[in-house]
Amino acid sequence: MAEEQLMQAARLVSLWSELSIRHVALGMSCGCGAGGISLRLEDFELDIVDYLEDAALRSDLPAVAAYFRSQQAAGWPPSPLLVLLQQASEGELPAPVCDWVLPRVEKTLTSFKALHGGGAGA
């Protein structure tokens, strides 16, 4: 795997670690004082991995589909996005999987950061 991909993956591990602990408010408080629902971005981790898995299985890239099928069969580990990014940052993912997955994760995480990054503390 290229050094550039290793660095990109390491940046994404750091970005996910930073973003995953932030809160996202869903709803507003009403006049009775009942607050809205607040979730952490890490609560969306499985949704992100499900999106990646679905897109990978529909892709025309056999190595990418095979990787996600193997993860599906084995069962994703706890914190699957973090594990995926850590594997990439340590050079443990096949190059075609990194080529495919890193840009998608980067786009997703930068979107989360743009929407929820400013002022939303842990």
mmCIF file of C-alpha atoms in Angstrom:
data_model
loop_
_atom_site.group_PDB
_atom_site.id
_atom_site.type_symbol
_atom_site.label_atom_id
_atom_site.label_comp_id
_atom_site.label_asym_id
_atom_site.label_seq_id
_atom_site.Cartn_x
_atom_site.Cartn_y
_atom_site.Cartn_z
ATOM 1 C CA MET A 1 0.000 0.000 0.000
ATOM 2 C CA ALA A 2 1.232 3.486 -0.797
ATOM 3 C CA GLU A 3 2.566 5.724 1.962
ATOM 4 C CA GLU A 4 -0.042 8.298 0.973
ATOM 5 C CA GLN A 5 -2.850 5.828 1.700
ATOM 6 C CA LEU A 6 -1.347 4.934 5.068
ATOM 7 C CA MET A 7 -1.245 8.620 5.986
ATOM 8 C CA GLN A 8 -4.799 9.201 4.724
ATOM 9 C CA ALA A 9 -6.029 6.243 6.771
ATOM 10 C CA ALA A 10 -4.223 7.517 9.875
ATOM 11 C CA ARG A 11 -5.838 10.953 9.401
ATOM 12 C CA LEU A 12 -9.242 9.284 9.100
ATOM 13 C CA VAL A 13 -8.657 7.269 12.302
ATOM 14 C CA SER A 14 -7.915 10.539 14.069
ATOM 15 C CA LEU A 15 -10.886 12.325 12.505
ATOM 16 C CA TRP A 16 -13.292 9.512 13.383
ATOM 17 C CA SER A 17 -11.935 9.368 16.936
ATOM 18 C CA GLU A 18 -12.550 13.109 17.265
ATOM 19 C CA LEU A 19 -15.988 13.097 15.647
ATOM 20 C CA SER A 20 -17.378 9.931 17.179
ATOM 21 C CA ILE A 21 -17.555 11.426 20.667
ATOM 22 C CA ARG A 22 -19.465 14.538 19.598
ATOM 23 C CA HIS A 23 -23.156 14.879 20.217
ATOM 24 C CA VAL A 24 -25.827 15.535 17.611
ATOM 25 C CA ALA A 25 -29.118 17.030 18.813
ATOM 26 C CA LEU A 26 -32.200 15.606 17.130
ATOM 27 C CA GLY A 27 -35.141 17.827 17.873
ATOM 28 C CA MET A 28 -35.729 20.942 19.885
ATOM 29 C CA SER A 29 -36.766 21.454 23.450
ATOM 30 C CA CYS A 30 -40.421 22.237 23.862
ATOM 31 C CA GLY A 31 -42.021 24.754 26.224
ATOM 32 C CA CYS A 32 -42.589 22.067 28.860
ATOM 33 C CA GLY A 33 -38.864 21.683 29.310
ATOM 34 C CA ALA A 34 -38.549 18.230 27.744
ATOM 35 C CA GLY A 35 -35.361 18.179 25.748
ATOM 36 C CA GLY A 36 -34.695 16.805 22.324
ATOM 37 C CA ILE A 37 -32.849 13.597 21.632
ATOM 38 C CA SER A 38 -29.070 13.719 21.623
ATOM 39 C CA LEU A 39 -26.926 11.050 19.993
ATOM 40 C CA ARG A 40 -23.212 10.687 19.562
ATOM 41 C CA LEU A 41 -21.857 10.426 16.051
ATOM 42 C CA GLU A 42 -20.522 6.993 16.999
ATOM 43 C CA ASP A 43 -24.188 5.916 17.060
ATOM 44 C CA PHE A 44 -24.065 6.259 13.266
ATOM 45 C CA GLU A 45 -21.013 4.004 12.909
ATOM 46 C CA LEU A 46 -23.015 0.927 11.935
ATOM 47 C CA ASP A 47 -25.002 2.995 9.427
ATOM 48 C CA ILE A 48 -21.764 4.130 7.786
ATOM 49 C CA VAL A 49 -20.434 0.569 7.655
ATOM 50 C CA ASP A 50 -23.780 -0.710 6.317
ATOM 51 C CA TYR A 51 -23.633 1.926 3.567
ATOM 52 C CA LEU A 52 -20.070 0.895 2.687
ATOM 53 C CA GLU A 53 -20.965 -2.792 2.755
ATOM 54 C CA ASP A 54 -24.006 -2.310 0.523
ATOM 55 C CA ALA A 55 -22.071 -0.212 -1.986
ATOM 56 C CA ALA A 56 -19.144 -2.664 -1.935
ATOM 57 C CA LEU A 57 -21.335 -5.669 -2.606
ATOM 58 C CA ARG A 58 -22.908 -3.823 -5.558
ATOM 59 C CA SER A 59 -19.547 -2.693 -6.912
ATOM 60 C CA ASP A 60 -17.882 -4.204 -9.945
ATOM 61 C CA LEU A 61 -14.702 -4.756 -7.948
ATOM 62 C CA PRO A 62 -14.326 -8.421 -6.961
ATOM 63 C CA ALA A 63 -11.644 -7.783 -4.301
ATOM 64 C CA VAL A 64 -13.769 -5.129 -2.600
ATOM 65 C CA ALA A 65 -16.922 -7.244 -2.675
ATOM 66 C CA ALA A 66 -14.987 -10.283 -1.420
ATOM 67 C CA TYR A 67 -13.536 -8.318 1.512
ATOM 68 C CA PHE A 68 -16.950 -7.074 2.607
ATOM 69 C CA ARG A 69 -18.515 -10.517 2.122
ATOM 70 C CA SER A 70 -15.831 -12.017 4.366
ATOM 71 C CA GLN A 71 -16.480 -9.375 7.042
ATOM 72 C CA GLN A 72 -20.204 -9.973 6.748
ATOM 73 C CA ALA A 73 -19.735 -13.738 7.142
ATOM 74 C CA ALA A 74 -17.369 -13.397 10.098
ATOM 75 C CA GLY A 75 -19.453 -10.707 11.745
ATOM 76 C CA TRP A 76 -18.175 -7.164 12.054
ATOM 77 C CA PRO A 77 -16.171 -6.473 15.205
ATOM 78 C CA PRO A 78 -17.271 -3.883 17.761
ATOM 79 C CA SER A 79 -16.433 -0.407 16.422
ATOM 80 C CA PRO A 80 -16.265 -1.683 12.831
ATOM 81 C CA LEU A 81 -15.440 1.658 11.208
ATOM 82 C CA LEU A 82 -12.588 2.302 13.599
ATOM 83 C CA VAL A 83 -11.261 -1.230 13.043
ATOM 84 C CA LEU A 84 -11.502 -0.820 9.260
ATOM 85 C CA LEU A 85 -9.599 2.465 9.395
ATOM 86 C CA GLN A 86 -6.991 1.069 11.774
ATOM 87 C CA GLN A 87 -6.435 -1.895 9.460
ATOM 88 C CA ALA A 88 -5.961 0.538 6.587
ATOM 89 C CA SER A 89 -3.555 2.712 8.577
ATOM 90 C CA GLU A 90 -1.479 -0.354 9.461
ATOM 91 C CA GLY A 91 -1.352 -1.621 5.862
ATOM 92 C CA GLU A 92 -3.521 -4.651 6.643
ATOM 93 C CA LEU A 93 -6.193 -4.029 4.002
ATOM 94 C CA PRO A 94 -5.692 -5.096 0.406
ATOM 95 C CA ALA A 95 -4.783 -2.153 -1.835
ATOM 96 C CA PRO A 96 -7.992 -2.381 -3.940
ATOM 97 C CA VAL A 97 -10.079 -2.203 -0.760
ATOM 98 C CA CYS A 98 -8.148 0.858 0.447
ATOM 99 C CA ASP A 99 -8.429 2.508 -2.962
ATOM 100 C CA TRP A 100 -12.173 2.033 -2.837
ATOM 101 C CA VAL A 101 -13.011 2.594 0.834
ATOM 102 C CA LEU A 102 -10.794 5.508 1.928
ATOM 103 C CA PRO A 103 -12.272 8.159 -0.399
ATOM 104 C CA ARG A 104 -15.805 7.141 0.599
ATOM 105 C CA VAL A 105 -15.042 7.273 4.309
ATOM 106 C CA GLU A 106 -13.230 10.582 3.909
ATOM 107 C CA LYS A 107 -16.222 12.105 2.102
ATOM 108 C CA THR A 108 -18.610 10.806 4.769
ATOM 109 C CA LEU A 109 -16.524 11.997 7.718
ATOM 110 C CA THR A 110 -15.801 15.424 6.242
ATOM 111 C CA SER A 111 -19.554 15.813 5.657
ATOM 112 C CA PHE A 112 -20.226 14.890 9.289
ATOM 113 C CA LYS A 113 -17.568 17.365 10.389
ATOM 114 C CA ALA A 114 -19.019 20.129 8.229
ATOM 115 C CA LEU A 115 -22.528 19.513 9.568
ATOM 116 C CA HIS A 116 -21.733 18.718 13.179
ATOM 117 C CA GLY A 117 -18.156 19.804 13.781
ATOM 118 C CA GLY A 118 -18.526 23.403 14.781
ATOM 119 C CA GLY A 119 -19.324 24.024 18.404
ATOM 120 C CA ALA A 120 -20.739 20.553 19.123
ATOM 121 C CA GLY A 121 -18.551 19.429 21.984
ATOM 122 C CA ALA A 122 -18.403 16.080 23.690
#
